[in-house]
Coordinates of C-alpha atoms and ligand atoms in Angstrom, one line a residue:
M183 CA -22.3 29.0 4.4
D184 CA -24.0 27.6 2.1
F185 CA -22.1 24.3 1.2
E186 CA -24.2 22.5 -1.2
L187 CA -24.5 25.6 -3.2
L188 CA -20.7 26.3 -3.1
A189 CA -20.1 22.8 -4.6
E190 CA -22.1 23.3 -7.2
L191 CA -20.8 26.7 -8.1
L192 CA -17.2 25.0 -8.2
F193 CA -18.4 21.7 -10.0
P194 CA -21.1 22.2 -11.7
H195 CA -20.2 19.5 -14.3
I196 CA -20.1 16.8 -11.7
D197 CA -23.4 14.6 -11.6
K198 CA -22.7 11.8 -9.8
T199 CA -22.3 11.2 -6.3
P200 CA -19.7 9.0 -4.3
A201 CA -22.6 6.4 -4.0
E202 CA -22.7 6.1 -7.7
M203 CA -19.1 5.5 -8.0
E204 CA -18.9 3.1 -5.5
A205 CA -21.4 1.2 -7.4
I206 CA -19.1 1.2 -10.7
Y207 CA -16.3 0.4 -8.8
P208 CA -17.9 -2.4 -6.3
P209 CA -15.7 -3.9 -3.7
R210 CA -13.5 -6.8 -5.2
T211 CA -15.0 -10.9 -3.9
L212 CA -11.6 -12.6 -3.0
P213 CA -11.3 -15.4 -0.9
E214 CA -10.7 -14.8 2.7
G215 CA -6.9 -13.3 3.5
A216 CA -6.4 -12.2 -0.1
K217 CA -4.2 -9.3 -0.3
V218 CA -4.6 -6.6 -3.2
T219 CA -1.4 -4.7 -3.7
R220 CA -0.4 -1.8 -6.6
F221 CA 2.7 -0.7 -8.1
A222 CA 2.4 3.0 -8.4
P223 CA 5.1 4.5 -10.1
S224 CA 5.4 8.0 -11.6
P225 CA 6.5 7.9 -15.7
T226 CA 9.8 10.2 -14.9
G227 CA 12.0 7.7 -16.6
F228 CA 13.2 4.6 -15.5
V229 CA 12.5 2.3 -12.7
H230 CA 14.7 2.8 -9.4
F231 CA 16.5 -0.6 -7.6
G232 CA 14.3 0.7 -5.0
G233 CA 11.1 0.8 -6.8
M234 CA 11.8 -3.2 -7.8
Y235 CA 12.8 -3.8 -4.2
Q236 CA 8.7 -2.3 -3.5
V237 CA 7.3 -4.1 -6.3
M238 CA 8.7 -7.8 -5.4
I239 CA 6.9 -6.9 -2.0
D240 CA 3.6 -6.0 -3.4
E241 CA 4.2 -9.2 -6.2
R242 CA 4.9 -11.7 -3.1
L243 CA 2.2 -10.3 -0.8
A244 CA -0.2 -10.3 -3.3
H245 CA 0.2 -13.6 -5.5
Q246 CA 1.4 -15.7 -2.2
S247 CA -2.3 -14.7 -0.9
G248 CA -4.1 -15.6 -3.9
G249 CA -4.6 -11.8 -4.5
V250 CA -4.1 -9.3 -7.0
L251 CA -1.4 -7.5 -8.3
Y252 CA -2.1 -4.4 -10.3
L253 CA -0.4 -1.3 -12.0
R254 CA -1.4 2.2 -11.7
I255 CA 0.6 5.0 -13.5
E256 CA 0.9 7.9 -11.1
D257 CA 0.9 11.0 -13.7
T258 CA -0.4 13.9 -12.3
D259 CA 2.8 15.7 -12.3
A260 CA 2.5 16.4 -16.2
K261 CA 5.9 18.9 -15.7
R262 CA 8.0 15.5 -14.2
E263 CA 6.4 13.6 -16.8
V264 CA 8.6 12.0 -19.6
P265 CA 7.0 10.9 -22.8
G266 CA 7.3 6.8 -23.3
A267 CA 8.2 6.6 -19.9
A268 CA 5.1 4.8 -18.7
Q269 CA 5.8 2.3 -21.9
S270 CA 9.3 1.6 -20.9
L271 CA 8.5 0.9 -17.3
I272 CA 5.9 -1.6 -18.5
R273 CA 8.5 -3.1 -20.1
T274 CA 11.2 -3.1 -17.6
L275 CA 8.8 -4.6 -15.2
A276 CA 7.6 -7.4 -17.7
H277 CA 11.5 -8.0 -18.4
Y278 CA 11.8 -8.9 -14.7
G279 CA 9.0 -11.3 -14.9
V280 CA 7.0 -9.0 -12.7
H281 CA 3.1 -10.2 -13.8
F282 CA 0.4 -7.7 -12.8
D283 CA -3.0 -9.2 -12.7
E284 CA -4.4 -5.9 -13.5
G285 CA -4.0 -2.3 -14.6
A286 CA -1.7 -0.4 -17.1
A287 CA -0.8 -2.1 -20.1
I288 CA 0.8 -1.4 -23.5
G289 CA -2.0 -1.3 -26.1
E290 CA -1.7 -2.7 -29.5
D291 CA -1.1 0.7 -30.9
G292 CA 1.3 1.2 -28.4
G293 CA -0.5 3.6 -26.1
I294 CA -1.0 2.9 -22.6
V295 CA -4.3 0.8 -21.7
G296 CA -6.0 -0.5 -18.8
K297 CA -6.9 -4.3 -18.4
G298 CA -9.4 -4.8 -15.3
I299 CA -12.7 -2.9 -14.2
Y300 CA -11.3 -0.5 -11.7
G301 CA -9.8 1.6 -14.7
P302 CA -8.9 4.2 -16.1
Y303 CA -5.2 2.9 -14.1
K304 CA -3.6 6.0 -15.0
Q305 CA -4.5 9.2 -12.8
S306 CA -4.5 11.9 -15.7
E307 CA -7.6 9.9 -16.9
R308 CA -9.7 10.1 -13.5
A309 CA -10.2 13.5 -13.3
V310 CA -13.7 13.4 -12.7
I311 CA -13.7 10.3 -10.3
Y312 CA -11.7 12.7 -8.0
Q313 CA -13.6 16.1 -8.6
T314 CA -16.8 13.5 -7.9
Y315 CA -15.2 13.3 -4.2
A316 CA -14.1 16.5 -4.0
K317 CA -17.4 18.0 -4.7
Q318 CA -18.6 15.7 -1.5
L319 CA -16.1 16.9 0.5
V320 CA -16.9 20.7 -0.4
R321 CA -20.7 20.1 0.3
E322 CA -19.7 18.8 3.7
G323 CA -17.9 21.8 4.5
K324 CA -14.2 19.9 4.9
A325 CA -12.9 21.4 1.6
Y326 CA -12.6 24.8 0.2
P327 CA -11.4 26.7 -2.8
V328 CA -8.4 29.2 -2.6
F329 CA -8.4 31.3 -5.7
S330 CA -6.0 33.0 -7.2
T331 CA -5.5 35.9 -10.1
P332 CA -3.7 34.0 -13.4
E333 CA -0.9 36.3 -12.5
E334 CA -0.6 34.7 -9.2
L335 CA -0.9 31.3 -10.7
E336 CA 2.2 31.7 -12.8
K337 CA 3.9 33.2 -9.6
T338 CA 3.2 29.8 -7.7
L339 CA 3.9 28.0 -10.5
A340 CA 7.2 29.3 -11.3
A341 CA 7.9 29.0 -7.2
D342 CA 6.9 25.7 -7.8
K343 CA 9.1 24.8 -10.2
K344 CA 12.1 26.1 -8.3
T345 CA 11.5 24.0 -5.5
E346 CA 10.6 20.8 -7.9
N347 CA 7.1 21.2 -6.7
K348 CA 8.0 19.2 -3.4
T349 CA 5.6 19.3 -0.5
K350 CA 8.1 21.4 1.2
D351 CA 7.2 24.6 -0.3
W352 CA 4.3 24.7 1.8
E353 CA 6.8 24.0 4.9
A354 CA 9.5 26.7 3.6
N355 CA 6.2 29.3 3.4
A356 CA 4.1 28.1 6.1
E357 CA 3.4 31.0 8.5
E358 CA 2.6 33.1 5.1
A359 CA 0.6 30.1 3.5
K360 CA -1.5 29.3 6.9
K361 CA -2.2 33.5 7.1
E362 CA -3.7 33.0 3.3
M363 CA -5.9 30.0 4.3
L364 CA -7.1 31.3 7.5
A365 CA -8.3 34.1 5.3
N366 CA -9.7 31.9 2.8
R367 CA -11.7 29.8 5.2
N368 CA -13.8 32.9 5.6
F369 CA -15.1 33.8 2.3
T370 CA -18.7 34.4 1.2
I371 CA -20.6 32.7 -1.6
E372 CA -20.6 36.1 -3.4
Q373 CA -16.9 36.4 -3.3
V374 CA -16.7 33.0 -4.8
K375 CA -19.2 33.7 -7.7
A376 CA -17.2 36.6 -8.7
E377 CA -14.0 35.0 -8.7
L378 CA -15.6 32.4 -11.0
E379 CA -16.8 34.8 -13.0
A380 CA -13.6 36.5 -13.7
G381 CA -12.4 33.6 -14.7
H382 CA -10.2 33.0 -11.7
P383 CA -8.3 29.4 -11.4
F384 CA -8.5 28.2 -7.7
V385 CA -7.2 25.1 -5.6
L386 CA -9.2 23.0 -3.4
R387 CA -7.7 22.8 0.0
V388 CA -8.7 20.5 2.6
L389 CA -9.5 22.0 6.2
A390 CA -7.5 20.3 8.6
D391 CA -9.0 19.2 11.7
G392 CA -5.8 18.0 13.5
D393 CA -3.7 19.4 16.3
G394 CA 0.0 19.1 15.6
E395 CA 0.5 19.1 19.2
K396 CA -1.1 16.1 19.3
K397 CA 0.1 12.5 17.9
V398 CA -1.7 10.1 15.7
H399 CA -0.7 6.4 16.5
F400 CA -0.3 4.0 13.9
T401 CA 1.0 0.5 13.1
D402 CA 3.0 0.0 10.2
L403 CA 3.6 -3.6 9.2
I404 CA 7.7 -3.1 8.7
K405 CA 8.0 -0.1 10.9
G406 CA 5.8 -1.3 13.8
N407 CA 4.2 1.0 15.8
L408 CA 4.5 4.6 15.4
E409 CA 3.5 8.2 16.4
L410 CA 3.1 11.1 14.4
P411 CA 1.4 14.8 14.9
E412 CA -1.9 15.2 13.6
N413 CA -2.1 16.9 10.1
E414 CA -3.0 20.7 10.8
E415 CA -2.2 21.7 7.4
D416 CA -4.7 22.8 5.1
F417 CA -3.1 21.1 2.0
V418 CA -3.9 20.9 -1.5
L419 CA -6.4 18.3 -3.0
L420 CA -6.9 19.6 -6.3
K421 CA -4.7 21.8 -8.3
S422 CA -5.6 24.8 -10.1
D423 CA -6.2 22.3 -13.7
G424 CA -8.6 20.0 -11.5
I425 CA -5.9 17.5 -11.1
P426 CA -5.3 15.9 -7.6
T427 CA -2.1 15.8 -5.7
Y428 CA -0.5 12.6 -4.9
H429 CA -2.6 12.8 -1.2
F430 CA -6.0 12.8 -2.8
A431 CA -5.3 10.5 -5.8
H432 CA -3.8 8.1 -2.9
A433 CA -7.0 8.2 -1.1
V434 CA -9.4 8.0 -3.9
D435 CA -7.8 5.5 -5.8
D436 CA -6.5 2.9 -3.3
H437 CA -10.0 3.1 -1.8
L438 CA -11.9 2.4 -5.0
M439 CA -9.3 0.2 -6.5
G440 CA -10.0 -1.7 -3.6
T441 CA -5.9 -2.1 -2.6
T442 CA -5.5 -3.7 1.0
H443 CA -1.9 -3.2 1.4
V444 CA 0.0 0.0 0.4
I445 CA 3.7 -0.4 0.0
R446 CA 5.7 2.8 -0.8
G447 CA 9.2 4.5 0.4
E448 CA 9.7 5.9 3.7
E449 CA 9.6 9.1 2.1
W450 CA 5.8 9.1 2.7
L451 CA 5.7 9.0 6.2
P452 CA 5.8 12.1 7.6
S453 CA 2.5 12.7 5.0
L454 CA 0.8 9.6 6.7
P455 CA -1.2 11.8 9.2
K456 CA -2.5 13.4 6.1
H457 CA -3.5 10.2 4.5
I458 CA -5.2 9.3 8.0
Q459 CA -7.0 12.5 8.1
L460 CA -8.4 12.2 4.3
F461 CA -9.6 8.5 4.8
R462 CA -11.6 9.5 7.3
Y463 CA -13.3 12.6 5.9
L464 CA -14.1 10.5 3.4
G465 CA -15.3 7.4 5.0
F466 CA -12.9 5.2 3.5
R467 CA -11.2 2.4 5.5
L468 CA -7.7 3.0 5.7
P469 CA -5.3 0.4 3.8
K470 CA -2.5 -1.5 5.5
Y471 CA 0.7 0.1 5.2
L472 CA 4.4 -0.7 4.5
H473 CA 6.8 2.0 4.6
T474 CA 10.0 0.4 3.1
A475 CA 13.6 1.6 4.2
Q476 CA 15.5 3.3 1.5
V477 CA 18.3 1.0 -0.5
L478 CA 21.7 2.2 0.6
R479 CA 25.3 1.6 -0.6
M480 CA 28.5 2.1 0.6
D481 CA 30.5 5.2 -0.1
E482 CA 34.5 5.0 -1.0
E483 CA 35.0 6.4 2.8
G484 CA 32.7 3.2 4.2
N485 CA 30.0 5.4 5.1
K486 CA 26.2 4.2 4.2
K487 CA 24.3 6.6 1.5
K488 CA 21.3 6.8 -0.2
L489 CA 21.5 4.5 -3.7
S490 CA 20.7 7.7 -5.9
K491 CA 19.9 7.7 -9.4
R492 CA 23.6 8.4 -10.3
D493 CA 24.8 5.5 -8.5
M494 CA 25.6 2.4 -11.0
G495 CA 22.9 0.1 -10.4
A496 CA 20.4 2.3 -9.4
K497 CA 18.4 2.1 -12.5
M498 CA 17.3 -1.4 -13.5
E499 CA 18.3 -0.7 -17.0
D500 CA 21.9 -0.7 -15.8
Y501 CA 21.6 -4.0 -15.0
D502 CA 20.3 -4.6 -18.6
A503 CA 23.6 -2.7 -20.2
M504 CA 25.8 -4.8 -17.7
G505 CA 24.1 -7.9 -19.0
Y506 CA 22.7 -9.2 -15.5
P507 CA 20.1 -12.0 -16.1
P508 CA 16.8 -10.9 -14.5
E509 CA 16.9 -13.8 -12.7
S510 CA 19.8 -13.0 -10.9
V511 CA 18.7 -9.7 -10.2
I512 CA 15.4 -11.0 -8.6
E513 CA 17.2 -13.9 -6.7
Y514 CA 19.4 -10.9 -5.3
L515 CA 16.6 -8.8 -4.3
M516 CA 15.0 -11.8 -2.6
T517 CA 18.1 -11.9 -0.2
L518 CA 17.9 -8.3 0.4
L519 CA 14.1 -8.6 1.5
N520 CA 14.1 -11.5 3.6
S521 CA 17.1 -12.4 5.5
N522 CA 16.3 -16.1 5.7
Y523 CA 16.2 -16.3 1.8
E524 CA 19.4 -17.2 1.2
E525 CA 19.1 -20.6 3.7
W526 CA 16.1 -21.6 2.2
H527 CA 17.7 -21.4 -1.3
A528 CA 20.5 -23.3 0.0
V529 CA 18.6 -26.2 1.3
N530 CA 16.2 -26.0 -2.0
P531 CA 18.2 -24.9 -4.8
T532 CA 16.0 -25.8 -7.7
L533 CA 12.6 -24.4 -6.2
P534 CA 12.1 -21.2 -8.1
Y535 CA 11.3 -18.0 -5.4
T536 CA 7.9 -18.0 -5.8
E537 CA 7.7 -21.0 -3.7
F538 CA 9.6 -19.4 -0.8
P539 CA 7.7 -18.6 2.2
F540 CA 8.0 -14.7 1.8
S541 CA 7.2 -13.0 5.4
V542 CA 7.0 -8.9 6.0
K543 CA 8.4 -9.8 9.6
K544 CA 11.8 -10.9 8.3
M545 CA 12.3 -7.4 6.3
S546 CA 14.9 -5.0 7.3
T547 CA 13.2 -1.7 8.9
S548 CA 16.3 0.5 8.6
G549 CA 17.5 0.3 5.1
C550 CA 19.1 -2.6 3.1
L551 CA 22.3 -2.4 1.9
F552 CA 23.0 -2.6 -1.9
D553 CA 26.4 -4.4 -2.8
F554 CA 27.6 -5.4 -6.4
D555 CA 30.1 -8.1 -4.7
K556 CA 26.8 -10.0 -3.4
L557 CA 24.8 -9.6 -6.6
N558 CA 27.7 -11.0 -8.2
D559 CA 28.0 -13.9 -6.0
V560 CA 24.3 -14.3 -6.4
S561 CA 24.3 -13.9 -10.0
K562 CA 27.6 -16.3 -10.7
N563 CA 25.8 -19.2 -8.9
V564 CA 22.2 -18.4 -10.9
I565 CA 23.9 -18.5 -14.2
S566 CA 25.9 -21.6 -13.5
L567 CA 22.6 -23.5 -13.0
M568 CA 21.1 -22.2 -16.0
P569 CA 20.6 -24.8 -19.1
V570 CA 23.3 -24.4 -21.7
E571 CA 20.4 -23.5 -24.4
K572 CA 19.1 -20.4 -21.9
V573 CA 22.5 -19.1 -21.4
C574 CA 23.1 -18.8 -25.5
A575 CA 19.9 -17.6 -26.0
D576 CA 19.8 -15.1 -23.5
L577 CA 23.7 -14.0 -23.9
T578 CA 22.9 -13.7 -27.7
A579 CA 20.1 -11.5 -27.2
W580 CA 22.1 -9.2 -24.9
A581 CA 24.5 -8.8 -27.2
D582 CA 22.3 -8.3 -30.2
A583 CA 21.1 -5.3 -27.9
F584 CA 24.4 -4.0 -26.5
D585 CA 27.1 -5.8 -28.6
P586 CA 26.3 -6.7 -32.1
D587 CA 30.0 -7.5 -33.2
F588 CA 30.0 -10.2 -30.3
A589 CA 26.5 -11.2 -31.5
A590 CA 27.7 -12.3 -34.9
C591 CA 30.2 -14.3 -33.4
L592 CA 28.1 -16.1 -31.1
K593 CA 25.9 -16.8 -34.2
A594 CA 28.3 -17.8 -36.7
D595 CA 28.3 -21.5 -35.5
P596 CA 25.4 -22.1 -32.4
A597 CA 27.0 -25.4 -32.1
V598 CA 30.3 -23.9 -31.3
T599 CA 28.7 -21.3 -28.9
Q600 CA 26.8 -23.9 -27.2
A601 CA 30.1 -26.6 -26.6
I602 CA 31.8 -23.2 -25.3
F603 CA 29.2 -22.7 -22.7
S604 CA 28.9 -26.3 -21.8
I605 CA 32.1 -26.3 -20.6
G606 CA 31.9 -26.7 -16.7
R607 CA 28.3 -26.9 -16.8
G608 CA 26.1 -29.4 -15.0
G609 CA 26.9 -32.0 -12.6
K610 CA 27.5 -31.4 -8.6
K611 CA 29.5 -28.4 -8.9
P612 CA 29.1 -26.5 -11.9
R613 CA 31.7 -23.5 -12.8
K614 CA 31.0 -20.0 -11.7
D615 CA 32.9 -18.1 -14.1
F616 CA 30.9 -15.1 -14.7
A617 CA 28.4 -12.8 -13.0
N618 CA 27.0 -11.2 -16.2
W619 CA 27.1 -11.5 -19.9
K620 CA 29.9 -8.6 -20.3
E621 CA 32.0 -11.0 -18.0
A622 CA 30.7 -13.9 -20.0
K623 CA 32.1 -12.4 -22.9
N624 CA 35.4 -11.5 -21.7
F625 CA 35.7 -15.0 -20.3
V626 CA 35.0 -16.6 -23.8
Q627 CA 36.2 -14.1 -26.2
F628 CA 39.3 -15.7 -27.1
F629 CA 37.3 -18.8 -29.0
F630 CA 36.6 -16.2 -31.8
D631 CA 39.4 -15.2 -33.9
P632 CA 38.3 -11.2 -33.8
Y633 CA 39.1 -11.2 -30.2
Y634 CA 42.0 -13.3 -29.7
A635 CA 45.0 -11.6 -28.6
I636 CA 47.6 -12.3 -26.0
E637 CA 46.9 -10.8 -23.0
E638 CA 48.8 -12.0 -20.5
P639 CA 52.5 -12.6 -22.0
V640 CA 54.7 -15.1 -20.1
T641 CA 57.6 -13.2 -19.3
E642 CA 59.2 -15.6 -17.1
F643 CA 61.0 -17.6 -19.8
S644 CA 62.9 -16.6 -22.8
A645 CA 61.3 -17.0 -26.3
D646 CA 63.9 -19.8 -27.3
E647 CA 62.8 -21.7 -24.0
I648 CA 58.9 -21.2 -25.1
K649 CA 59.6 -22.0 -28.3
A650 CA 61.4 -25.3 -27.8
V651 CA 58.8 -26.2 -25.9
L652 CA 56.0 -25.6 -28.4
E653 CA 57.7 -27.3 -31.0
D654 CA 57.9 -30.6 -29.4
Y655 CA 54.2 -30.0 -28.4
L656 CA 53.2 -29.4 -32.1
A657 CA 55.8 -32.4 -33.5
S658 CA 53.9 -34.9 -30.9
Y659 CA 50.2 -33.7 -31.2
D660 CA 48.0 -36.1 -32.7
P661 CA 44.3 -34.9 -32.7
E662 CA 42.9 -38.3 -32.6
D663 CA 44.4 -38.4 -28.9
D664 CA 42.2 -38.6 -26.0
A665 CA 42.4 -36.4 -23.3
N666 CA 44.4 -38.7 -21.5
G667 CA 46.7 -39.4 -24.5
W668 CA 47.0 -35.9 -25.2
F669 CA 48.2 -35.2 -21.4
E670 CA 50.7 -38.1 -21.6
K671 CA 52.4 -36.3 -24.6
V672 CA 52.2 -32.7 -22.9
K673 CA 54.0 -34.4 -19.7
A674 CA 56.5 -36.3 -22.4
V675 CA 57.2 -32.8 -23.8
A676 CA 58.0 -31.5 -20.4
E677 CA 60.2 -33.8 -19.4
K678 CA 62.2 -33.8 -22.5
N679 CA 62.6 -30.1 -22.0
G680 CA 63.5 -30.2 -18.2
Y681 CA 60.6 -29.4 -16.6
C682 CA 59.5 -31.4 -13.9
T683 CA 56.1 -33.1 -13.9
N684 CA 55.3 -33.8 -10.4
M685 CA 54.4 -30.9 -8.7
K686 CA 55.3 -32.0 -4.7
E687 CA 58.9 -33.1 -6.2
Y688 CA 59.2 -29.3 -7.8
K689 CA 58.1 -27.4 -4.7
A690 CA 60.5 -29.5 -2.4
N691 CA 63.4 -28.3 -5.1
P692 CA 62.5 -25.7 -7.5
D693 CA 65.9 -25.2 -8.5
G694 CA 66.5 -28.6 -9.9
W695 CA 64.7 -28.2 -13.0
K696 CA 63.7 -25.4 -15.6
G697 CA 60.2 -25.3 -14.3
S698 CA 57.3 -27.4 -14.0
I699 CA 54.5 -29.0 -16.1
G700 CA 52.3 -26.0 -14.8
D701 CA 54.9 -23.6 -16.9
V702 CA 54.5 -26.0 -20.2
S703 CA 50.7 -25.9 -19.7
T704 CA 50.8 -22.0 -19.7
F705 CA 53.2 -21.5 -22.6
I706 CA 50.5 -24.0 -24.7
R707 CA 47.5 -22.0 -23.0
V708 CA 48.6 -18.3 -23.2
A709 CA 49.7 -19.4 -26.8
L710 CA 45.7 -20.7 -27.4
T711 CA 44.0 -18.5 -25.5
G712 CA 46.1 -15.2 -25.0
R713 CA 45.8 -15.9 -21.0
K714 CA 47.0 -17.5 -18.0
N715 CA 43.6 -18.7 -16.9
S716 CA 41.0 -20.7 -19.2
P717 CA 39.0 -23.9 -19.0
D718 CA 40.2 -27.3 -19.4
L719 CA 43.0 -27.1 -22.3
Y720 CA 41.9 -30.1 -23.9
T721 CA 38.5 -29.0 -24.1
V722 CA 39.6 -26.0 -25.4
I723 CA 41.4 -27.2 -28.4
G724 CA 38.2 -29.5 -29.1
I725 CA 36.1 -26.4 -29.4
L726 CA 39.0 -24.5 -31.5
G727 CA 39.4 -27.4 -33.8
A728 CA 43.1 -29.2 -34.0
E729 CA 43.8 -27.2 -36.9
R730 CA 43.0 -23.9 -35.7
A731 CA 44.5 -24.8 -32.6
C732 CA 47.9 -25.3 -34.3
A733 CA 48.0 -22.3 -36.2
R734 CA 47.4 -20.1 -33.4
I735 CA 50.4 -21.9 -31.4
R736 CA 52.3 -21.2 -34.7
A737 CA 51.6 -17.5 -34.8
Y738 CA 52.3 -17.4 -31.2
E739 CA 55.8 -18.4 -31.7
N740 CA 56.4 -16.5 -34.9
N741 CA 55.6 -13.3 -32.8
L742 CA 57.5 -14.3 -29.6
Ligands
LIG1017 N1 3.8 7.6 -7.5 C1 4.5 7.5 -6.1 C2 5.8 7.5 -6.0 O1 6.4 7.3 -7.0 C3 3.8 6.4 -5.3 C4 4.1 6.1 -4.1 C5 3.0 5.1 -3.8 O2 3.2 4.0 -4.1 O3 1.6 5.1 -3.2 O4 6.4 7.8 -5.3

C-alpha cells in the first residue's frame, strides 16, 4: 500500500506537515516546575459542581507553580452543544473568581474569541490542525479510512443518537465492528479512489497495535499506580465531517498547547490506553494525569450516590439561585479538595485560600462527599467575616437578580440596610446567622414593613396578659433611654406584672410567678419582629425607629 498516496487522496487540502505546526506553536518557555493546566468543558449547558472541583485543581496547580491555566472549549459534538453555553460557562467561572491566563473568552460582540498564541481554543475551529496530524498518521500507516455510503452513515448517526454517541456503541457491537475494521484494513488504493469518486464519506480509524491480554502500567497522580489492558480497538480519530473524537483532539491539543498536567474525571480512565497509544504514535510526550474521583452525595437511605445533574447543588447556577456567595462555595471546595485545609484555615483565618499550600497528595482517591450541612457551616463562617459593605452589595446584587421586591426594600434606605447587617458583625465572635442570601432575607425581612408578619404567635399567655405587659411597656418607653435604661424599664414592667426578673430564682420555683423576664421580652420581640428569635431587641428598635416600633406594638395588641 502506498500510504503517501493514500494520505494525499484523503487529505488533498492539507498542505502543512506536523513539523510546520510545531513551528507555529512552539513549546512554552516557563520557569522550572511551572505547570500548564487547562479546563476543557464541553458547552452542553452548565458547569457541574464536579467540573468546578476539577477547575480548582487546575487553577491551584498552575498558579501555585507560576504556570499557566487556560480554557479550551471542547465543542466537537455539535449534537450536544447548547447555544450560548460557552458564554455562560465563561461567566460562571469568572463569577467564582477563576482566572484564566489564556484561552477562550467572550469577545466584544459576545462571541467566543481566543486569548493567547496557542489558539484557536475552540475545537470546532481547529479542524485543519487535527487533519494535519491525521494525514501524518495515514502516511505512516497508523490510521486508515472506513468508508460508508451516505445511507449507511445516516444509519450510524441514528444509532449514535440512540446511544447518545457514547464510546459504548463500539463496545456494544464490538464483534461486528471488529470484523468490519479488519476488512477495512485490507483495501486497495483503487477501492479508495472509487469510494472518493462516488463521494462517499469516511471516518478515520487508528490502527491499534495493542494486545488486550497485556497491561500498560501507568501512574496517575491521584490514583497512584494503575494497570490497564492495552488498546486493541481501532477507535475513530476523525468523524466523517473531519471533526476529531475526544481522544484525538485531546492528544493533539494538549500536546500543541503545552499542557503538562491533565486533570479530568475518572470516567476517562478506561480510555487512557487509547491515549497512551496515540501519544506514542504521534511522537508526543505524555502529560501527567490526575483523574478525579466523582463527587458523591448521601441519599435518603444513607447510601452514597453520584451527584447527578438533577440533584440540588450539582449545577453551579443552583448556588446563585440559593444565594451562596461564590467565596463560600470556593471555600467549601477547598475543604473537599484537601483534608488539611480546614485546619490551616483555622490557624490562618484571614489569609485567602491562594496562600494555602495545596497538595495533590492530600486529595481523596475514592470520591468526595458533597454535603449541604457542611457547605452551610462553611458559608455562615465566610459571611460572618465579610465587611458589612460587601454583605449589603452582594445581597442587593443577588436580590436584583432573584428577588426584585426584596431588592427594592434593601435599596430604599441604604443606611438602614447597612445598620441591619452590622448587627453582630465584627469583634471576636461575629454572629453566624445565615449561610446564603435567601436565609439572610428570611433572617432580616421583618425589618421591612411589606414582610413584617406574626410568624410565631405567643400561645402560652392570654391576650389580656400580653396586652397588660405591652401597655406598661409603651407607657414607660422613652426613645432617649440607652440600652441599660431601656432594659431597666423592661425589668420594672416585668416586676409590676408578676414576672420574675431573676432566671435562677425563677427556675427554682417556676410556679411562684406568672412567668419570667424572658416571657416579657418574648411579648415585645414577637410584637416587633413577628418571631421568638431575633437579634438584640434594643438594636432592633434602634433600626426600626421609636415611632415604627411603637406602632407595631399597638397594631399587634389590636390584633390579639
Ligand atoms: N470535554 C471533556 C469533558 O467535558 C474534557 C475532559 C478533559 O478535561 O480532558 O469531559
